[in-house]
Amino acid sequence: MHPQSRITEQFIHDVRVTTRADVRDDIATKQIFATDNSIWQVQPSAIIAPRSASDVVKIVRLLAEERYRTIALTPRGGGTSTAGQTLTDGVVLDCKRHLNNIGAYDPESKTIEVEPGVVLSTINAHLKQFGVMFGPTVATATRATIGGMIGNDSAGKGSARYGKTSGSIKDLSMVLPNGSTYNTSDACGFDATLQSICVSVHDELAKHWPTLPRYVSGYNLPMTWNGEKYQPQYLFCGAEGTLGIVTSATLQ
């Protein structure tokens, strides 16, 4: 158990003052978030549950300030990971408690926008009335969230037919580490830089990168730019939240 540092205490105070997020740092709540589906146990300093994408932006922008750069923020969905990805002695960002809204289904494009805390079985129960489903079917479907599945690029038992999560993502809205917002369907300067990086390493990756069924042992640059098409969603799927925090996803 690690006591909060003065810097973390000040950060938590600022989050309480500037956002509508639920903030908990009591022992009972920290002990609950000290475990996930892995064999490990690490107690966090605090748990923040944002109520909106706006809250996430404000929280990340606070963290981007020089005085808070030593604080680690770990996004968490359903805690179903088996390798301890959601455990931290820093601050947990609980994306499941409030960020669980489901938008309207578009039958023409067969897409639907959801927040990252929506549980897989919940979205599929909602989609059943339209005769469709979100393809990747993981064993923890009653607990796994869409945000966590994006972070892990989850596949599951139906992957041979339906593919991985990345193949069913039409669009992502994110908050980047500097607190800026980014949407994978809107071309911007960030995309130009990212595409330039992918193009510059494409030939080397084509020579040396192994053919893998899932790209979760590194950033998926080969599919982000496959030599013909730029697909930024492939970079963020499987990145375990290290490149940004998903605030909404359009599923297809």
mmCIF file of C-alpha atoms in Angstrom:
data_model
loop_
_atom_site.group_PDB
_atom_site.id
_atom_site.type_symbol
_atom_site.label_atom_id
_atom_site.label_comp_id
_atom_site.label_asym_id
_atom_site.label_seq_id
_atom_site.Cartn_x
_atom_site.Cartn_y
_atom_site.Cartn_z
ATOM 1 C CA MET A 1 0.000 0.000 0.000
ATOM 2 C CA HIS A 2 1.404 3.352 -1.045
ATOM 3 C CA PRO A 3 0.281 6.593 0.649
ATOM 4 C CA GLN A 4 -0.616 9.433 -1.678
ATOM 5 C CA SER A 5 2.123 11.912 -2.435
ATOM 6 C CA ARG A 6 1.457 15.610 -2.015
ATOM 7 C CA ILE A 7 1.494 15.980 -5.799
ATOM 8 C CA THR A 8 -1.180 13.296 -6.180
ATOM 9 C CA GLU A 9 -3.247 14.857 -3.390
ATOM 10 C CA GLN A 10 -3.142 18.214 -5.193
ATOM 11 C CA PHE A 11 -4.026 16.580 -8.508
ATOM 12 C CA ILE A 12 -7.029 14.835 -6.933
ATOM 13 C CA HIS A 13 -8.122 18.134 -5.403
ATOM 14 C CA ASP A 14 -7.896 19.875 -8.782
ATOM 15 C CA VAL A 15 -9.901 17.108 -10.466
ATOM 16 C CA ARG A 16 -12.639 17.463 -7.849
ATOM 17 C CA VAL A 17 -12.758 21.217 -8.349
ATOM 18 C CA THR A 18 -12.620 21.349 -12.150
ATOM 19 C CA THR A 19 -14.676 18.303 -13.239
ATOM 20 C CA ARG A 20 -17.888 16.454 -12.460
ATOM 21 C CA ALA A 21 -16.034 13.159 -12.114
ATOM 22 C CA ASP A 22 -16.480 10.842 -9.145
ATOM 23 C CA VAL A 23 -13.204 10.704 -7.223
ATOM 24 C CA ARG A 24 -12.530 8.035 -4.628
ATOM 25 C CA ASP A 25 -9.407 7.490 -2.565
ATOM 26 C CA ASP A 26 -10.777 5.530 0.383
ATOM 27 C CA ILE A 27 -9.162 2.209 1.301
ATOM 28 C CA ALA A 28 -12.219 0.085 0.417
ATOM 29 C CA THR A 29 -12.508 1.414 -3.137
ATOM 30 C CA LYS A 30 -8.767 1.262 -3.719
ATOM 31 C CA GLN A 31 -8.746 -2.369 -2.603
ATOM 32 C CA ILE A 32 -11.502 -3.223 -5.100
ATOM 33 C CA PHE A 33 -9.488 -1.685 -7.934
ATOM 34 C CA ALA A 34 -6.279 -3.354 -6.748
ATOM 35 C CA THR A 35 -7.216 -6.554 -8.594
ATOM 36 C CA ASP A 36 -8.399 -7.542 -12.045
ATOM 37 C CA ASN A 37 -8.706 -10.892 -13.823
ATOM 38 C CA SER A 38 -4.981 -11.519 -13.407
ATOM 39 C CA ILE A 39 -3.127 -13.088 -10.480
ATOM 40 C CA TRP A 40 -1.625 -9.767 -9.339
ATOM 41 C CA GLN A 41 -2.655 -7.147 -6.835
ATOM 42 C CA VAL A 42 -1.555 -3.496 -6.921
ATOM 43 C CA GLN A 43 -3.343 -0.815 -4.953
ATOM 44 C CA PRO A 44 -3.900 2.490 -6.803
ATOM 45 C CA SER A 45 -3.565 5.945 -5.265
ATOM 46 C CA ALA A 46 -7.052 6.987 -6.349
ATOM 47 C CA ILE A 47 -9.900 6.144 -8.713
ATOM 48 C CA ILE A 48 -11.473 8.741 -10.993
ATOM 49 C CA ALA A 49 -14.727 7.976 -12.817
ATOM 50 C CA PRO A 50 -15.390 10.687 -15.443
ATOM 51 C CA ARG A 51 -19.014 11.462 -16.278
ATOM 52 C CA SER A 52 -18.356 12.763 -19.791
ATOM 53 C CA ALA A 53 -15.786 13.146 -22.526
ATOM 54 C CA SER A 54 -15.356 16.712 -21.305
ATOM 55 C CA ASP A 55 -14.255 15.382 -17.929
ATOM 56 C CA VAL A 56 -11.660 13.162 -19.618
ATOM 57 C CA VAL A 57 -10.264 16.143 -21.537
ATOM 58 C CA LYS A 58 -9.951 18.223 -18.363
ATOM 59 C CA ILE A 59 -8.296 15.368 -16.449
ATOM 60 C CA VAL A 60 -5.728 14.688 -19.167
ATOM 61 C CA ARG A 61 -4.993 18.376 -19.640
ATOM 62 C CA LEU A 62 -4.288 18.636 -15.911
ATOM 63 C CA LEU A 63 -1.904 15.697 -16.191
ATOM 64 C CA ALA A 64 -0.138 17.386 -19.095
ATOM 65 C CA GLU A 65 0.907 20.212 -16.780
ATOM 66 C CA GLU A 66 4.555 19.988 -15.775
ATOM 67 C CA ARG A 67 3.789 19.700 -12.051
ATOM 68 C CA TYR A 68 1.738 16.529 -12.633
ATOM 69 C CA ARG A 69 3.907 14.777 -15.199
ATOM 70 C CA THR A 70 5.062 12.165 -12.669
ATOM 71 C CA ILE A 71 1.518 10.872 -12.086
ATOM 72 C CA ALA A 72 0.521 7.722 -13.986
ATOM 73 C CA LEU A 73 -3.062 7.492 -15.266
ATOM 74 C CA THR A 74 -4.347 4.053 -16.262
ATOM 75 C CA PRO A 75 -7.684 3.689 -18.122
ATOM 76 C CA ARG A 76 -9.778 0.737 -16.948
ATOM 77 C CA GLY A 77 -12.873 -0.940 -18.341
ATOM 78 C CA GLY A 78 -14.205 -4.172 -16.895
ATOM 79 C CA GLY A 79 -10.881 -5.339 -15.478
ATOM 80 C CA THR A 80 -11.046 -8.608 -17.435
ATOM 81 C CA SER A 81 -7.422 -8.555 -18.604
ATOM 82 C CA THR A 82 -5.360 -11.542 -17.523
ATOM 83 C CA ALA A 83 -1.951 -9.846 -17.640
ATOM 84 C CA GLY A 84 -2.573 -7.041 -15.141
ATOM 85 C CA GLN A 85 -2.844 -4.244 -17.705
ATOM 86 C CA THR A 86 -5.315 -2.248 -15.589
ATOM 87 C CA LEU A 87 -3.324 -2.414 -12.351
ATOM 88 C CA THR A 88 -1.302 0.581 -11.183
ATOM 89 C CA ASP A 89 -0.069 2.280 -8.048
ATOM 90 C CA GLY A 90 -0.958 5.545 -9.789
ATOM 91 C CA VAL A 91 -4.447 6.778 -10.640
ATOM 92 C CA VAL A 92 -7.116 4.567 -12.234
ATOM 93 C CA LEU A 93 -9.471 6.166 -14.762
ATOM 94 C CA ASP A 94 -12.692 4.170 -14.371
ATOM 95 C CA CYS A 95 -14.301 4.363 -17.810
ATOM 96 C CA LYS A 96 -17.079 1.891 -17.018
ATOM 97 C CA ARG A 97 -19.079 3.572 -14.258
ATOM 98 C CA HIS A 98 -20.504 6.503 -16.249
ATOM 99 C CA LEU A 99 -19.196 6.346 -19.834
ATOM 100 C CA ASN A 100 -21.668 3.686 -20.945
ATOM 101 C CA ASN A 101 -24.128 5.375 -23.276
ATOM 102 C CA ILE A 102 -25.314 3.763 -26.518
ATOM 103 C CA GLY A 103 -26.221 5.917 -29.511
ATOM 104 C CA ALA A 104 -28.742 5.343 -32.285
ATOM 105 C CA TYR A 105 -28.217 2.482 -34.736
ATOM 106 C CA ASP A 106 -27.837 3.461 -38.405
ATOM 107 C CA PRO A 107 -29.331 0.625 -40.473
ATOM 108 C CA GLU A 108 -27.944 1.998 -43.741
ATOM 109 C CA SER A 109 -24.284 1.931 -42.698
ATOM 110 C CA LYS A 110 -24.834 -0.699 -39.989
ATOM 111 C CA THR A 111 -22.976 1.454 -37.490
ATOM 112 C CA ILE A 112 -23.585 2.527 -33.925
ATOM 113 C CA GLU A 113 -21.711 4.930 -31.658
ATOM 114 C CA VAL A 114 -21.009 3.860 -28.091
ATOM 115 C CA GLU A 115 -19.002 5.110 -25.137
ATOM 116 C CA PRO A 116 -16.031 3.036 -23.943
ATOM 117 C CA GLY A 117 -17.694 1.696 -20.797
ATOM 118 C CA VAL A 118 -20.450 -0.192 -22.637
ATOM 119 C CA VAL A 119 -20.252 -3.929 -21.927
ATOM 120 C CA LEU A 120 -20.088 -6.230 -24.962
ATOM 121 C CA SER A 121 -23.135 -8.328 -24.021
ATOM 122 C CA THR A 122 -25.143 -5.123 -23.430
ATOM 123 C CA ILE A 123 -24.434 -3.719 -26.889
ATOM 124 C CA ASN A 124 -25.181 -7.060 -28.546
ATOM 125 C CA ALA A 125 -28.462 -7.361 -26.631
ATOM 126 C CA HIS A 126 -29.362 -3.888 -27.934
ATOM 127 C CA LEU A 127 -28.341 -4.746 -31.511
ATOM 128 C CA LYS A 128 -30.305 -8.002 -31.557
ATOM 129 C CA GLN A 129 -33.511 -6.165 -32.493
ATOM 130 C CA PHE A 130 -31.793 -5.019 -35.721
ATOM 131 C CA GLY A 131 -30.548 -8.484 -36.610
ATOM 132 C CA VAL A 132 -26.862 -7.612 -36.238
ATOM 133 C CA MET A 133 -24.102 -8.027 -33.647
ATOM 134 C CA PHE A 134 -20.636 -6.752 -32.814
ATOM 135 C CA GLY A 135 -18.481 -9.564 -34.182
ATOM 136 C CA PRO A 136 -15.624 -10.248 -31.739
ATOM 137 C CA THR A 137 -16.965 -12.556 -29.032
ATOM 138 C CA VAL A 138 -14.755 -12.807 -25.969
ATOM 139 C CA ALA A 139 -15.255 -15.261 -23.121
ATOM 140 C CA THR A 140 -15.792 -12.368 -20.690
ATOM 141 C CA ALA A 141 -18.562 -10.794 -22.837
ATOM 142 C CA THR A 142 -20.779 -10.081 -19.813
ATOM 143 C CA ARG A 143 -18.045 -7.956 -18.234
ATOM 144 C CA ALA A 144 -15.641 -6.789 -20.943
ATOM 145 C CA THR A 145 -16.150 -3.227 -22.148
ATOM 146 C CA ILE A 146 -15.764 -1.887 -25.673
ATOM 147 C CA GLY A 147 -12.966 0.438 -24.507
ATOM 148 C CA GLY A 148 -11.022 -2.460 -23.065
ATOM 149 C CA MET A 149 -11.576 -4.511 -26.211
ATOM 150 C CA ILE A 150 -10.168 -1.654 -28.275
ATOM 151 C CA GLY A 151 -7.144 -1.399 -26.000
ATOM 152 C CA ASN A 152 -6.488 -5.118 -26.321
ATOM 153 C CA ASP A 153 -7.727 -5.505 -29.919
ATOM 154 C CA SER A 154 -9.779 -8.401 -28.609
ATOM 155 C CA ALA A 155 -10.783 -11.280 -30.829
ATOM 156 C CA GLY A 156 -12.357 -14.255 -29.039
ATOM 157 C CA LYS A 157 -13.828 -17.502 -30.288
ATOM 158 C CA GLY A 158 -15.562 -15.942 -33.315
ATOM 159 C CA SER A 159 -12.423 -14.278 -34.683
ATOM 160 C CA ALA A 160 -11.951 -16.777 -37.522
ATOM 161 C CA ARG A 161 -15.246 -15.564 -38.969
ATOM 162 C CA TYR A 162 -15.759 -12.080 -37.558
ATOM 163 C CA GLY A 163 -12.177 -10.898 -37.108
ATOM 164 C CA LYS A 164 -10.727 -8.725 -34.350
ATOM 165 C CA THR A 165 -12.055 -5.582 -32.727
ATOM 166 C CA SER A 166 -9.909 -3.360 -34.976
ATOM 167 C CA GLY A 167 -11.661 -4.731 -38.052
ATOM 168 C CA SER A 168 -15.057 -3.634 -36.708
ATOM 169 C CA ILE A 169 -14.101 -0.082 -35.717
ATOM 170 C CA LYS A 170 -15.331 2.600 -38.103
ATOM 171 C CA ASP A 171 -14.216 5.607 -36.076
ATOM 172 C CA LEU A 172 -12.646 6.532 -32.739
ATOM 173 C CA SER A 173 -12.848 9.727 -30.713
ATOM 174 C CA MET A 174 -9.920 10.116 -28.358
ATOM 175 C CA VAL A 175 -8.117 12.366 -25.936
ATOM 176 C CA LEU A 176 -4.382 12.429 -26.649
ATOM 177 C CA PRO A 177 -1.708 12.730 -23.905
ATOM 178 C CA ASN A 178 -1.473 16.510 -24.285
ATOM 179 C CA GLY A 179 -5.220 16.855 -23.689
ATOM 180 C CA SER A 180 -6.149 17.562 -27.308
ATOM 181 C CA THR A 181 -9.062 15.724 -28.907
ATOM 182 C CA TYR A 182 -8.685 13.557 -31.989
ATOM 183 C CA ASN A 183 -11.088 11.751 -34.286
ATOM 184 C CA THR A 184 -9.771 9.083 -36.643
ATOM 185 C CA SER A 185 -12.170 10.110 -39.429
ATOM 186 C CA ASP A 186 -11.100 13.784 -39.439
ATOM 187 C CA ALA A 187 -7.879 14.495 -41.315
ATOM 188 C CA CYS A 188 -5.571 16.837 -39.406
ATOM 189 C CA GLY A 189 -1.919 17.661 -38.919
ATOM 190 C CA PHE A 190 -1.553 14.750 -36.522
ATOM 191 C CA ASP A 191 -2.620 12.369 -39.305
ATOM 192 C CA ALA A 192 -0.085 13.822 -41.714
ATOM 193 C CA THR A 193 2.696 13.265 -39.195
ATOM 194 C CA LEU A 194 1.516 9.763 -38.328
ATOM 195 C CA GLN A 195 1.131 8.734 -41.957
ATOM 196 C CA SER A 196 4.590 10.108 -42.747
ATOM 197 C CA ILE A 197 6.083 7.942 -39.974
ATOM 198 C CA CYS A 198 4.264 4.858 -41.229
ATOM 199 C CA VAL A 199 5.354 5.457 -44.820
ATOM 200 C CA SER A 200 8.977 5.968 -43.784
ATOM 201 C CA VAL A 201 9.169 2.545 -42.099
ATOM 202 C CA HIS A 202 6.811 0.637 -44.389
ATOM 203 C CA ASP A 203 9.469 -1.061 -46.531
ATOM 204 C CA GLU A 204 11.532 -2.124 -43.511
ATOM 205 C CA LEU A 205 8.477 -3.499 -41.757
ATOM 206 C CA ALA A 206 7.442 -5.381 -44.889
ATOM 207 C CA LYS A 207 10.868 -7.062 -44.900
ATOM 208 C CA HIS A 208 11.254 -7.875 -41.236
ATOM 209 C CA TRP A 209 7.868 -7.762 -39.495
ATOM 210 C CA PRO A 210 6.474 -11.275 -38.965
ATOM 211 C CA THR A 211 3.009 -12.250 -40.116
ATOM 212 C CA LEU A 212 0.973 -12.202 -36.918
ATOM 213 C CA PRO A 213 -2.720 -12.930 -36.323
ATOM 214 C CA ARG A 214 -2.812 -10.105 -33.733
ATOM 215 C CA TYR A 215 -0.564 -7.057 -33.375
ATOM 216 C CA VAL A 216 -0.481 -6.516 -29.612
ATOM 217 C CA SER A 217 3.260 -6.909 -29.051
ATOM 218 C CA GLY A 218 3.874 -3.447 -30.464
ATOM 219 C CA TYR A 219 2.045 -0.675 -32.304
ATOM 220 C CA ASN A 220 0.343 -1.880 -35.464
ATOM 221 C CA LEU A 221 2.145 0.369 -37.953
ATOM 222 C CA PRO A 222 1.955 -2.177 -40.807
ATOM 223 C CA MET A 223 -1.862 -2.005 -40.930
ATOM 224 C CA THR A 224 -2.080 1.691 -40.056
ATOM 225 C CA TRP A 225 -0.481 2.261 -43.471
ATOM 226 C CA ASN A 226 -0.603 -0.906 -45.567
ATOM 227 C CA GLY A 227 1.023 0.702 -48.607
ATOM 228 C CA GLU A 228 -2.290 1.775 -50.117
ATOM 229 C CA LYS A 229 -4.629 2.946 -47.393
ATOM 230 C CA TYR A 230 -4.214 4.979 -44.199
ATOM 231 C CA GLN A 231 -6.262 3.457 -41.341
ATOM 232 C CA PRO A 232 -5.415 5.171 -38.021
ATOM 233 C CA GLN A 233 -7.828 3.053 -35.973
ATOM 234 C CA TYR A 234 -5.398 0.138 -36.319
ATOM 235 C CA LEU A 235 -2.741 2.094 -34.425
ATOM 236 C CA PHE A 236 -4.927 2.671 -31.383
ATOM 237 C CA CYS A 237 -6.480 -0.794 -31.276
ATOM 238 C CA GLY A 238 -4.104 -2.948 -29.257
ATOM 239 C CA ALA A 239 -2.163 0.026 -27.865
ATOM 240 C CA GLU A 240 -3.528 -0.617 -24.329
ATOM 241 C CA GLY A 241 -4.413 3.053 -23.851
ATOM 242 C CA THR A 242 -0.798 4.208 -24.119
ATOM 243 C CA LEU A 243 -1.477 6.555 -27.063
ATOM 244 C CA GLY A 244 -4.699 8.109 -25.849
ATOM 245 C CA ILE A 245 -8.014 7.526 -24.096
ATOM 246 C CA VAL A 246 -11.057 6.510 -26.133
ATOM 247 C CA THR A 247 -14.164 8.581 -25.373
ATOM 248 C CA SER A 248 -16.418 7.066 -28.049
ATOM 249 C CA ALA A 249 -16.267 4.463 -30.800
ATOM 250 C CA THR A 250 -18.344 3.940 -33.908
ATOM 251 C CA LEU A 251 -18.782 0.194 -34.413
ATOM 252 C CA GLN A 252 -19.661 -1.518 -37.675
#
